Amino acid sequence: MNDFPPAYDPGATEEKWYKFWQDNGLFTPDPRSGKPTYTIMIPLPNVTGRLTLGHTLNNSIQDILIRYKKLNGFETLWMMGMDHAGIATQVVVEDKLRSEGTNKADLGREKFVAEVWKWKEQYAEVIRKQIRKMGFAVDWTREQFTLDERYSQQVIRVFAALYDKGLLYRGEYIINWCPRCGSALSDEQVETEEIPGKLYYIRYPVKDSNDLVTVATTRPETMIGDTAVCVNPGDNRYTHLKGKTIILPIMKREIPVIFDEYVDPEFGTGALKITPAHDAYDFILARKHGLELINIMNNDATMNENAGQYQGLNRDQVREKVLKELEEQGLLERTEKYRLPLAKCERCSTPIEPRISKQWFVRMKPLAEPALKAVAEGRIKLHPKRWVNLYNHWLENVRDWCISRQLWWGHRIPVYYCPICHDGSSETDQGMIVSERRPDSCPVCGNKQMRQDEDVLDTWFSSWLWPFVTLGWPDETEDYARFYPTQTLVTGWDIIYLWVARMIMAGIEFTGKIPFSDVVFHPMIRDEKGRKMSKSLGNSPEPIDLIEKFGADALRFGIQLITPREQDVLFSEKTVDVGRRFCNKLWNAARLIAINHADQEAGIPEKLTPYDAWILKETDQTIERVNDYYRGFELNNIARELYGYVWHQFCDWYLEFTKLAPTVQVPRFLLKQIIIMLHPFLPFITEDLYQRFSFGKKSIMLESWPGRIAVKDDTGSVIKYKELIEEIRVVRGIFRFAPKEELSVVIKTSDRFRIFIAGNLPVIKKLAGVGSVEFDRPVDGPCATIVLSEVECFVMLTGLDPNKEKQRLLNELSFLSGRIDEIRNRLVNPGYLEKASEVTKSGEQKRFDDFIDKKAKIERMMKRL
RNA sequence: GGGCGGUUAGCUCAGCUGGUCAGAGCGUCGGUCUCACAUACCGAAGGUCACUGGUUCAAGUCCAGUACCGCCCACCA
């Protein structure tokens, strides 16, 4: 057994088998096979960084499903690819440049983009390595990147198509502006956090009177851009302000008082200052009431020329100065503590500035309707179901999607402006062309200096096309015909809006088909104390480190084992260690079979030993349960089920039996079934064992998933035998028999079971430490009594204290009495008799009889002590 | 302000359509180096299933409310 070491060493096998699979094209499907297809699109990782444990969880679920389906005869495709991740990537590259003492402005657009490409190449390789290490069966031959040439062309095409359909528009609106990234963000790319802040009460003088109106605001600095004060028309306190003009303090600007139901009289003073260029709702009010818009900020959130003496200062500095000045003028009435939501950039956590800006938007309502229907009609199923609520809520209230980004890294917007004909306004399309290709000249004036829009598209504007562009759409390619629509999407719920809903919309809109039929949401990973994983806390382990320490299989198995269905995962290394030990257990079980059953066939013979029949029945039940769990995507329960079956049925009992009953026939057969069932979770070790045992196919990946096993033989004797052995072990423990002391037992039982025991004496002797077995002999002297149905077993207590045995029996009796009373009450209950099913009733009755039986026997045994 | 999820042994979690559902793993304690595995084996202890009502012959299991924990959405400055 030199080549079968007693401990499993993942490091020695993993790399080899991954290469083996890849070299043999096992990850690459054949579109021309007649098999049904099963496709999963990987949620494209950002090239920005390395994969986290979250990816490990996410991807291993997909790998398990892919491998399971492949074993079940499907032509499987797991599409690999990465996302250019516009802002995220640009941010990190900018940081890198800064640390090198340069910046993107110095480089210029072209050089900067080239720099990002270099970065991308480097990090894509890190991600690929991580995926290989984990054993993921992604199809490398089809790998794609959202900025690949062909992919980019389709993104641009889609932009033009949406424009032609009237689903795109450009306009000046309040958008979320990240001053740090210098770009617009979509609503979904903003995160809000509640922070302690203050509510400032500021007095605004009324023109031509001594009146003052007090407004409440959390952002006093924006008053520089105020263009009105708004009150509720039903608010009696302010009716006298009708037609009045306010003198805006500091700026000395005259602004009107407007009336709108929007204002809540209960909040603050009931008077609201309106800053249309820097607040989303103020902007809407301004449009409604025809107010002036004053933009007071630059791109980096410093004040511009409209801010007068404050020009050049940043937001915090202005706030301080404005407050100071107001105070000096006696216009700051008071301040109070207030918790307010602060909107921050998802990527760099800089506070968002709502800002007027000219951007491109997608009209979402028309896209949302069919997407809602697809889920409502069950054509797309979400797992767990409860996510449907969230999905519906977002789509029913969907707002238009701001897709332009003021970045350089991304798909440049295919819009061209004629420097002569286009007047720069957003209201007219004069001199503006939306085109997949750069137009040679302006179709109106013939000018050849057409200028392309400087902006790029939101990353998600490319990734929402992922399921079909990767397969060749819009061309009717073989891949597209065979693998689209895909089947399962596996993702975290955090991108249900950003990605899932949008893919559904895009799929239906552009291909006319739903892009996938099941969406499996998995929880988020937290550390063992329930904290979010983050770099700063240092609680985010590197998957690669864990693989090196425990093995990839161990990591995959452990993480599935602890992933709950409804709650976040609390991760700790301990769980990976459980996986590691499980692998070692499996390894050693195989090793035992290799030693003891080297020459056996890996099939089921005609005639079974009772042990074979018993374990085959257990195996069959396990297969059934595992299949059920797969149907509901309950991978945690599959891991649990297989763990329990392999360890506690197969190893603890069956393999022990095989040592004592050498006529057993199915160890090799079972080993083969077991490693096939475990293969989706533990690809490396199972392939390694498969090859060691030469089970037939070139790779375990080409095997077939175990079918159900029909077992006709009665397995009752083995089950009873196990119980008897367990009970004797308990007696050993209670009476502190020395480990090597051999017990003498006398057994009274039915003829059948007596014959069974007599024919299998080595088993009870070894597993229960029994020296002599006698049947039906009168028992004399103190003994411990074990009562099972049809069996009485007396363990001779030579030299031991019978009082302790009495105590045990008393305990047993009191337990039984409790159970008997409980069931009796039920059985005489008229409601129960009327309503319980026959199956239930007969089961209960049988249990009742068993207990009564046991009790009577124990009572008899008590007398004997 | 709406909405969702969770609350079961010390810890992390299973418990589907109400009647063997009071479970597993880890941890703890006691005992074994038994020739596949001490990365193991054998055994034990530990919970009135968050709380309060209700439905039912019968409730971790269904309903309502309460309390904590977590999350999502929302234009109250």
PDB file of C-alpha atoms in Angstrom, chain A residues 496-744:
ATOM      1  CA  ILE A 496     -31.268  41.336  -7.488  1.00  0.00           C
ATOM      2  CA  TYR A 497     -31.930  44.817  -8.907  1.00  0.00           C
ATOM      3  CA  LEU A 498     -28.553  45.656 -10.319  1.00  0.00           C
ATOM      4  CA  TRP A 499     -28.302  42.472 -12.293  1.00  0.00           C
ATOM      5  CA  VAL A 500     -30.968  39.793 -11.964  1.00  0.00           C
ATOM      6  CA  ALA A 501     -33.996  41.900 -12.774  1.00  0.00           C
ATOM      7  CA  ARG A 502     -32.166  43.687 -15.553  1.00  0.00           C
ATOM      8  CA  MET A 503     -31.030  40.442 -17.189  1.00  0.00           C
ATOM      9  CA  ILE A 504     -34.613  39.271 -17.188  1.00  0.00           C
ATOM     10  CA  MET A 505     -35.716  42.523 -18.784  1.00  0.00           C
ATOM     11  CA  ALA A 506     -32.957  42.446 -21.364  1.00  0.00           C
ATOM     12  CA  GLY A 507     -33.490  38.791 -22.164  1.00  0.00           C
ATOM     13  CA  ILE A 508     -37.165  39.271 -22.842  1.00  0.00           C
ATOM     14  CA  GLU A 509     -36.700  42.536 -24.701  1.00  0.00           C
ATOM     15  CA  PHE A 510     -33.876  41.484 -26.982  1.00  0.00           C
ATOM     16  CA  THR A 511     -34.213  37.724 -27.416  1.00  0.00           C
ATOM     17  CA  GLY A 512     -37.891  37.337 -26.714  1.00  0.00           C
ATOM     18  CA  LYS A 513     -37.090  34.631 -24.202  1.00  0.00           C
ATOM     19  CA  ILE A 514     -36.520  34.505 -20.494  1.00  0.00           C
ATOM     20  CA  PRO A 515     -32.774  34.166 -19.922  1.00  0.00           C
ATOM     21  CA  PHE A 516     -33.010  31.460 -17.230  1.00  0.00           C
ATOM     22  CA  SER A 517     -35.698  29.528 -15.448  1.00  0.00           C
ATOM     23  CA  ASP A 518     -34.455  29.319 -11.874  1.00  0.00           C
ATOM     24  CA  VAL A 519     -32.641  31.855  -9.770  1.00  0.00           C
ATOM     25  CA  VAL A 520     -30.961  30.527  -6.660  1.00  0.00           C
ATOM     26  CA  PHE A 521     -30.140  33.143  -4.082  1.00  0.00           C
ATOM     27  CA  HIS A 522     -27.565  32.303  -1.482  1.00  0.00           C
ATOM     28  CA  PRO A 523     -26.851  34.230   1.685  1.00  0.00           C
ATOM     29  CA  MET A 524     -24.015  36.615   2.383  1.00  0.00           C
ATOM     30  CA  ILE A 525     -20.937  35.432   4.212  1.00  0.00           C
ATOM     31  CA  ARG A 526     -20.050  36.912   7.550  1.00  0.00           C
ATOM     32  CA  ASP A 527     -17.370  36.043  10.043  1.00  0.00           C
ATOM     33  CA  GLU A 528     -18.024  33.816  13.020  1.00  0.00           C
ATOM     34  CA  LYS A 529     -19.156  36.760  15.098  1.00  0.00           C
ATOM     35  CA  GLY A 530     -21.665  37.799  12.472  1.00  0.00           C
ATOM     36  CA  ARG A 531     -19.704  40.780  11.247  1.00  0.00           C
ATOM     37  CA  LYS A 532     -19.436  41.614   7.604  1.00  0.00           C
ATOM     38  CA  MET A 533     -16.239  40.437   5.999  1.00  0.00           C
ATOM     39  CA  SER A 534     -14.018  43.346   5.275  1.00  0.00           C
ATOM     40  CA  LYS A 535     -10.417  44.072   4.584  1.00  0.00           C
ATOM     41  CA  SER A 536     -10.134  46.579   7.377  1.00  0.00           C
ATOM     42  CA  LEU A 537     -11.373  44.142  10.000  1.00  0.00           C
ATOM     43  CA  GLY A 538      -8.967  41.538   8.697  1.00  0.00           C
ATOM     44  CA  ASN A 539     -11.696  38.922   8.999  1.00  0.00           C
ATOM     45  CA  SER A 540     -11.854  38.041   5.341  1.00  0.00           C
ATOM     46  CA  PRO A 541      -9.720  34.970   4.762  1.00  0.00           C
ATOM     47  CA  GLU A 542      -8.165  34.363   1.376  1.00  0.00           C
ATOM     48  CA  PRO A 543      -9.706  31.284  -0.220  1.00  0.00           C
ATOM     49  CA  ILE A 544      -6.312  30.299  -1.573  1.00  0.00           C
ATOM     50  CA  ASP A 545      -4.843  30.230   1.906  1.00  0.00           C
ATOM     51  CA  LEU A 546      -7.673  28.028   3.079  1.00  0.00           C
ATOM     52  CA  ILE A 547      -7.155  25.698   0.143  1.00  0.00           C
ATOM     53  CA  GLU A 548      -3.506  25.382   0.931  1.00  0.00           C
ATOM     54  CA  LYS A 549      -4.220  24.643   4.535  1.00  0.00           C
ATOM     55  CA  PHE A 550      -7.214  22.324   4.164  1.00  0.00           C
ATOM     56  CA  GLY A 551      -7.665  21.457   0.501  1.00  0.00           C
ATOM     57  CA  ALA A 552     -10.162  22.722  -2.034  1.00  0.00           C
ATOM     58  CA  ASP A 553     -12.585  19.870  -1.456  1.00  0.00           C
ATOM     59  CA  ALA A 554     -12.594  20.581   2.251  1.00  0.00           C
ATOM     60  CA  LEU A 555     -13.379  24.234   1.638  1.00  0.00           C
ATOM     61  CA  ARG A 556     -16.130  23.448  -0.839  1.00  0.00           C
ATOM     62  CA  PHE A 557     -17.740  20.873   1.393  1.00  0.00           C
ATOM     63  CA  GLY A 558     -17.425  22.826   4.598  1.00  0.00           C
ATOM     64  CA  ILE A 559     -18.907  25.963   3.179  1.00  0.00           C
ATOM     65  CA  GLN A 560     -21.937  24.134   1.802  1.00  0.00           C
ATOM     66  CA  LEU A 561     -22.416  22.322   5.058  1.00  0.00           C
ATOM     67  CA  ILE A 562     -22.886  25.520   7.014  1.00  0.00           C
ATOM     68  CA  THR A 563     -24.804  27.608   4.528  1.00  0.00           C
ATOM     69  CA  PRO A 564     -28.306  28.131   5.875  1.00  0.00           C
ATOM     70  CA  ARG A 565     -31.221  28.758   3.592  1.00  0.00           C
ATOM     71  CA  GLU A 566     -32.613  31.918   5.094  1.00  0.00           C
ATOM     72  CA  GLN A 567     -29.831  33.513   7.047  1.00  0.00           C
ATOM     73  CA  ASP A 568     -26.362  34.813   6.471  1.00  0.00           C
ATOM     74  CA  VAL A 569     -23.511  32.337   6.707  1.00  0.00           C
ATOM     75  CA  LEU A 570     -21.289  32.639   9.737  1.00  0.00           C
ATOM     76  CA  PHE A 571     -17.990  31.384   8.507  1.00  0.00           C
ATOM     77  CA  SER A 572     -15.135  30.015  10.517  1.00  0.00           C
ATOM     78  CA  GLU A 573     -12.167  27.858   9.704  1.00  0.00           C
ATOM     79  CA  LYS A 574     -13.617  25.147  11.867  1.00  0.00           C
ATOM     80  CA  THR A 575     -16.104  24.255   9.216  1.00  0.00           C
ATOM     81  CA  VAL A 576     -13.367  23.826   6.630  1.00  0.00           C
ATOM     82  CA  ASP A 577     -11.652  21.543   9.054  1.00  0.00           C
ATOM     83  CA  VAL A 578     -14.779  19.432   9.227  1.00  0.00           C
ATOM     84  CA  GLY A 579     -14.552  19.150   5.461  1.00  0.00           C
ATOM     85  CA  ARG A 580     -10.933  18.181   5.648  1.00  0.00           C
ATOM     86  CA  ARG A 581     -11.601  15.429   8.145  1.00  0.00           C
ATOM     87  CA  PHE A 582     -14.458  14.179   6.074  1.00  0.00           C
ATOM     88  CA  CYS A 583     -12.155  13.841   3.075  1.00  0.00           C
ATOM     89  CA  ASN A 584      -9.696  11.921   5.153  1.00  0.00           C
ATOM     90  CA  LYS A 585     -12.450   9.640   6.387  1.00  0.00           C
ATOM     91  CA  LEU A 586     -13.538   8.932   2.845  1.00  0.00           C
ATOM     92  CA  TRP A 587      -9.947   8.345   1.836  1.00  0.00           C
ATOM     93  CA  ASN A 588      -9.436   5.790   4.547  1.00  0.00           C
ATOM     94  CA  ALA A 589     -12.682   4.006   3.868  1.00  0.00           C
ATOM     95  CA  ALA A 590     -11.457   3.597   0.319  1.00  0.00           C
ATOM     96  CA  ARG A 591      -8.113   2.478   1.578  1.00  0.00           C
ATOM     97  CA  LEU A 592      -9.707  -0.263   3.641  1.00  0.00           C
ATOM     98  CA  ILE A 593     -11.637  -1.468   0.636  1.00  0.00           C
ATOM     99  CA  ALA A 594      -8.498  -1.395  -1.452  1.00  0.00           C
ATOM    100  CA  ILE A 595      -6.792  -3.618   1.095  1.00  0.00           C
ATOM    101  CA  ASN A 596      -9.605  -6.043   1.890  1.00  0.00           C
ATOM    102  CA  HIS A 597     -11.646  -6.196  -1.270  1.00  0.00           C
ATOM    103  CA  ALA A 598      -9.133  -5.702  -3.990  1.00  0.00           C
ATOM    104  CA  ASP A 599     -10.565  -8.236  -6.344  1.00  0.00           C
ATOM    105  CA  GLN A 600     -14.255  -7.635  -6.032  1.00  0.00           C
ATOM    106  CA  GLU A 601     -16.544  -6.582  -8.824  1.00  0.00           C
ATOM    107  CA  ALA A 602     -18.072  -3.146  -8.515  1.00  0.00           C
ATOM    108  CA  GLY A 603     -21.578  -4.451  -9.055  1.00  0.00           C
ATOM    109  CA  ILE A 604     -24.505  -5.968  -7.181  1.00  0.00           C
ATOM    110  CA  PRO A 605     -24.576  -9.781  -7.134  1.00  0.00           C
ATOM    111  CA  GLU A 606     -27.728 -11.895  -7.199  1.00  0.00           C
ATOM    112  CA  LYS A 607     -27.421 -13.204  -3.719  1.00  0.00           C
ATOM    113  CA  LEU A 608     -26.863 -10.673  -0.975  1.00  0.00           C
ATOM    114  CA  THR A 609     -25.641 -11.113   2.541  1.00  0.00           C
ATOM    115  CA  PRO A 610     -27.933  -9.506   5.128  1.00  0.00           C
ATOM    116  CA  TYR A 611     -25.328  -6.768   5.644  1.00  0.00           C
ATOM    117  CA  ASP A 612     -25.230  -6.008   1.954  1.00  0.00           C
ATOM    118  CA  ALA A 613     -29.000  -5.837   1.792  1.00  0.00           C
ATOM    119  CA  TRP A 614     -29.141  -3.549   4.768  1.00  0.00           C
ATOM    120  CA  ILE A 615     -26.568  -1.053   3.509  1.00  0.00           C
ATOM    121  CA  LEU A 616     -28.040  -1.092   0.023  1.00  0.00           C
ATOM    122  CA  LYS A 617     -31.379  -0.131   1.454  1.00  0.00           C
ATOM    123  CA  GLU A 618     -29.784   2.680   3.420  1.00  0.00           C
ATOM    124  CA  THR A 619     -27.978   3.794   0.306  1.00  0.00           C
ATOM    125  CA  ASP A 620     -31.162   3.787  -1.690  1.00  0.00           C
ATOM    126  CA  GLN A 621     -32.862   6.012   0.843  1.00  0.00           C
ATOM    127  CA  THR A 622     -29.921   8.356   0.799  1.00  0.00           C
ATOM    128  CA  ILE A 623     -30.024   8.604  -2.983  1.00  0.00           C
ATOM    129  CA  GLU A 624     -33.694   9.419  -2.837  1.00  0.00           C
ATOM    130  CA  ARG A 625     -33.246  12.130  -0.244  1.00  0.00           C
ATOM    131  CA  VAL A 626     -30.310  13.642  -2.071  1.00  0.00           C
ATOM    132  CA  ASN A 627     -32.275  13.781  -5.308  1.00  0.00           C
ATOM    133  CA  ASP A 628     -35.092  15.532  -3.477  1.00  0.00           C
ATOM    134  CA  TYR A 629     -32.752  18.076  -2.005  1.00  0.00           C
ATOM    135  CA  TYR A 630     -31.275  18.824  -5.408  1.00  0.00           C
ATOM    136  CA  ARG A 631     -34.731  19.586  -6.725  1.00  0.00           C
ATOM    137  CA  GLY A 632     -35.078  22.280  -4.094  1.00  0.00           C
ATOM    138  CA  PHE A 633     -31.470  23.485  -4.382  1.00  0.00           C
ATOM    139  CA  GLU A 634     -30.897  22.544  -0.731  1.00  0.00           C
ATOM    140  CA  LEU A 635     -27.203  21.901  -0.989  1.00  0.00           C
ATOM    141  CA  ASN A 636     -26.602  22.264   2.731  1.00  0.00           C
ATOM    142  CA  ASN A 637     -28.919  19.357   3.374  1.00  0.00           C
ATOM    143  CA  ILE A 638     -27.224  17.270   0.701  1.00  0.00           C
ATOM    144  CA  ALA A 639     -23.864  17.797   2.348  1.00  0.00           C
ATOM    145  CA  ARG A 640     -25.376  16.916   5.687  1.00  0.00           C
ATOM    146  CA  GLU A 641     -27.097  13.830   4.331  1.00  0.00           C
ATOM    147  CA  LEU A 642     -24.011  12.475   2.586  1.00  0.00           C
ATOM    148  CA  TYR A 643     -21.822  13.211   5.564  1.00  0.00           C
ATOM    149  CA  GLY A 644     -24.085  11.278   7.894  1.00  0.00           C
ATOM    150  CA  TYR A 645     -24.549   8.409   5.505  1.00  0.00           C
ATOM    151  CA  VAL A 646     -20.888   7.938   4.639  1.00  0.00           C
ATOM    152  CA  TRP A 647     -19.559   8.377   8.114  1.00  0.00           C
ATOM    153  CA  HIS A 648     -22.155   6.831  10.352  1.00  0.00           C
ATOM    154  CA  GLN A 649     -23.769   4.179   8.206  1.00  0.00           C
ATOM    155  CA  PHE A 650     -21.139   3.168   5.723  1.00  0.00           C
ATOM    156  CA  CYS A 651     -17.986   3.530   7.808  1.00  0.00           C
ATOM    157  CA  ASP A 652     -19.183   3.025  11.364  1.00  0.00           C
ATOM    158  CA  TRP A 653     -21.324  -0.003  10.623  1.00  0.00           C
ATOM    159  CA  TYR A 654     -21.001  -1.471   7.197  1.00  0.00           C
ATOM    160  CA  LEU A 655     -17.222  -1.397   6.972  1.00  0.00           C
ATOM    161  CA  GLU A 656     -17.021  -2.796  10.481  1.00  0.00           C
ATOM    162  CA  PHE A 657     -19.320  -5.599   9.404  1.00  0.00           C
ATOM    163  CA  THR A 658     -17.125  -6.315   6.393  1.00  0.00           C
ATOM    164  CA  LYS A 659     -14.188  -7.024   8.636  1.00  0.00           C
ATOM    165  CA  LEU A 660     -16.174  -9.672  10.499  1.00  0.00           C
ATOM    166  CA  ALA A 661     -18.316 -11.050   7.723  1.00  0.00           C
ATOM    167  CA  PRO A 662     -15.912 -11.399   4.826  1.00  0.00           C
ATOM    168  CA  THR A 663     -18.573 -12.756   2.519  1.00  0.00           C
ATOM    169  CA  VAL A 664     -19.988  -9.273   1.931  1.00  0.00           C
ATOM    170  CA  GLN A 665     -20.283  -8.459  -1.709  1.00  0.00           C
ATOM    171  CA  VAL A 666     -20.779  -4.757  -2.299  1.00  0.00           C
ATOM    172  CA  PRO A 667     -18.035  -2.633  -0.740  1.00  0.00           C
ATOM    173  CA  ARG A 668     -16.522  -1.735  -4.081  1.00  0.00           C
ATOM    174  CA  PHE A 669     -19.887  -1.136  -5.637  1.00  0.00           C
ATOM    175  CA  LEU A 670     -20.838   1.165  -2.805  1.00  0.00           C
ATOM    176  CA  LEU A 671     -17.563   3.004  -2.867  1.00  0.00           C
ATOM    177  CA  LYS A 672     -18.170   3.749  -6.499  1.00  0.00           C
ATOM    178  CA  GLN A 673     -21.696   5.019  -5.827  1.00  0.00           C
ATOM    179  CA  ILE A 674     -20.488   7.074  -2.909  1.00  0.00           C
ATOM    180  CA  ILE A 675     -17.732   8.855  -4.723  1.00  0.00           C
ATOM    181  CA  ILE A 676     -20.035   9.578  -7.633  1.00  0.00           C
ATOM    182  CA  MET A 677     -22.538  11.117  -5.256  1.00  0.00           C
ATOM    183  CA  LEU A 678     -19.828  13.090  -3.551  1.00  0.00           C
ATOM    184  CA  HIS A 679     -18.155  14.178  -6.736  1.00  0.00           C
ATOM    185  CA  PRO A 680     -20.077  17.447  -7.189  1.00  0.00           C
ATOM    186  CA  PHE A 681     -18.983  18.501  -3.716  1.00  0.00           C
ATOM    187  CA  LEU A 682     -15.545  16.890  -3.629  1.00  0.00           C
ATOM    188  CA  PRO A 683     -14.336  16.746  -7.221  1.00  0.00           C
ATOM    189  CA  PHE A 684     -10.643  16.184  -6.582  1.00  0.00           C
ATOM    190  CA  ILE A 685     -10.582  13.384  -4.051  1.00  0.00           C
ATOM    191  CA  THR A 686     -13.370  11.544  -5.827  1.00  0.00           C
ATOM    192  CA  GLU A 687     -11.548  11.669  -9.146  1.00  0.00           C
ATOM    193  CA  ASP A 688      -8.403  10.476  -7.463  1.00  0.00           C
ATOM    194  CA  LEU A 689     -10.160   7.517  -5.871  1.00  0.00           C
ATOM    195  CA  TYR A 690     -12.019   6.748  -9.053  1.00  0.00           C
ATOM    196  CA  GLN A 691      -8.740   6.447 -10.911  1.00  0.00           C
ATOM    197  CA  ARG A 692      -7.105   4.392  -8.178  1.00  0.00           C
ATOM    198  CA  PHE A 693      -9.911   1.866  -8.360  1.00  0.00           C
ATOM    199  CA  SER A 694     -10.080   1.915 -12.142  1.00  0.00           C
ATOM    200  CA  PHE A 695     -13.842   2.061 -12.063  1.00  0.00           C
ATOM    201  CA  GLY A 696     -14.160   2.096 -15.814  1.00  0.00           C
ATOM    202  CA  LYS A 697     -14.639   5.456 -17.406  1.00  0.00           C
ATOM    203  CA  LYS A 698     -11.834   7.764 -18.313  1.00  0.00           C
ATOM    204  CA  SER A 699     -12.955  10.191 -15.669  1.00  0.00           C
ATOM    205  CA  ILE A 700     -15.509  10.174 -12.907  1.00  0.00           C
ATOM    206  CA  MET A 701     -17.034  13.168 -14.666  1.00  0.00           C
ATOM    207  CA  LEU A 702     -18.216  10.769 -17.375  1.00  0.00           C
ATOM    208  CA  GLU A 703     -19.996   8.498 -14.911  1.00  0.00           C
ATOM    209  CA  SER A 704     -23.729   8.233 -14.358  1.00  0.00           C
ATOM    210  CA  TRP A 705     -25.518   9.364 -11.263  1.00  0.00           C
ATOM    211  CA  PRO A 706     -26.623   6.384  -9.130  1.00  0.00           C
ATOM    212  CA  GLY A 707     -30.075   5.062  -9.877  1.00  0.00           C
ATOM    213  CA  ARG A 708     -32.365   3.844  -7.157  1.00  0.00           C
ATOM    214  CA  ILE A 709     -31.514   0.419  -5.764  1.00  0.00           C
ATOM    215  CA  ALA A 710     -34.315  -2.062  -5.319  1.00  0.00           C
ATOM    216  CA  VAL A 711     -33.734  -4.285  -2.294  1.00  0.00           C
ATOM    217  CA  LYS A 712     -36.231  -7.059  -1.647  1.00  0.00           C
ATOM    218  CA  ASP A 713     -34.427  -8.815   1.180  1.00  0.00           C
ATOM    219  CA  ASP A 714     -35.557  -8.289   4.729  1.00  0.00           C
ATOM    220  CA  THR A 715     -33.111  -6.091   6.607  1.00  0.00           C
ATOM    221  CA  GLY A 716     -34.790  -6.300   9.990  1.00  0.00           C
ATOM    222  CA  SER A 717     -32.307  -8.717  11.504  1.00  0.00           C
ATOM    223  CA  VAL A 718     -29.349  -6.469  10.820  1.00  0.00           C
ATOM    224  CA  ILE A 719     -31.134  -3.450  12.221  1.00  0.00           C
ATOM    225  CA  LYS A 720     -32.023  -5.374  15.341  1.00  0.00           C
ATOM    226  CA  TYR A 721     -28.501  -6.689  15.626  1.00  0.00           C
ATOM    227  CA  LYS A 722     -27.138  -3.153  15.473  1.00  0.00           C
ATOM    228  CA  GLU A 723     -29.533  -2.076  18.193  1.00  0.00           C
ATOM    229  CA  LEU A 724     -28.538  -4.989  20.383  1.00  0.00           C
ATOM    230  CA  ILE A 725     -24.871  -4.199  19.985  1.00  0.00           C
ATOM    231  CA  GLU A 726     -25.498  -0.562  20.824  1.00  0.00           C
ATOM    232  CA  GLU A 727     -27.432  -1.498  23.919  1.00  0.00           C
ATOM    233  CA  ILE A 728     -24.695  -3.815  25.117  1.00  0.00           C
ATOM    234  CA  ARG A 729     -22.185  -1.033  24.622  1.00  0.00           C
ATOM    235  CA  VAL A 730     -24.327   1.206  26.805  1.00  0.00           C
ATOM    236  CA  VAL A 731     -24.323  -1.447  29.504  1.00  0.00           C
ATOM    237  CA  ARG A 732     -20.540  -1.618  29.251  1.00  0.00           C
ATOM    238  CA  GLY A 733     -20.425   2.083  29.840  1.00  0.00           C
ATOM    239  CA  ILE A 734     -22.854   2.145  32.733  1.00  0.00           C
ATOM    240  CA  PHE A 735     -21.117  -0.624  34.595  1.00  0.00           C
ATOM    241  CA  ARG A 736     -17.635   0.455  33.744  1.00  0.00           C
ATOM    242  CA  PHE A 737     -16.526  -2.826  32.351  1.00  0.00           C
ATOM    243  CA  ALA A 738     -12.875  -2.699  31.483  1.00  0.00           C
ATOM    244  CA  PRO A 739     -12.393  -2.267  27.764  1.00  0.00           C
ATOM    245  CA  LYS A 740     -10.941  -5.657  27.271  1.00  0.00           C
ATOM    246  CA  GLU A 741     -13.221  -7.528  29.598  1.00  0.00           C
ATOM    247  CA  GLU A 742     -15.391  -9.953  27.721  1.00  0.00           C
ATOM    248  CA  LEU A 743     -19.022 -10.002  28.669  1.00  0.00           C
ATOM    249  CA  SER A 744     -21.190 -13.041  29.007  1.00  0.00           C
TER     250      SER A 744
END
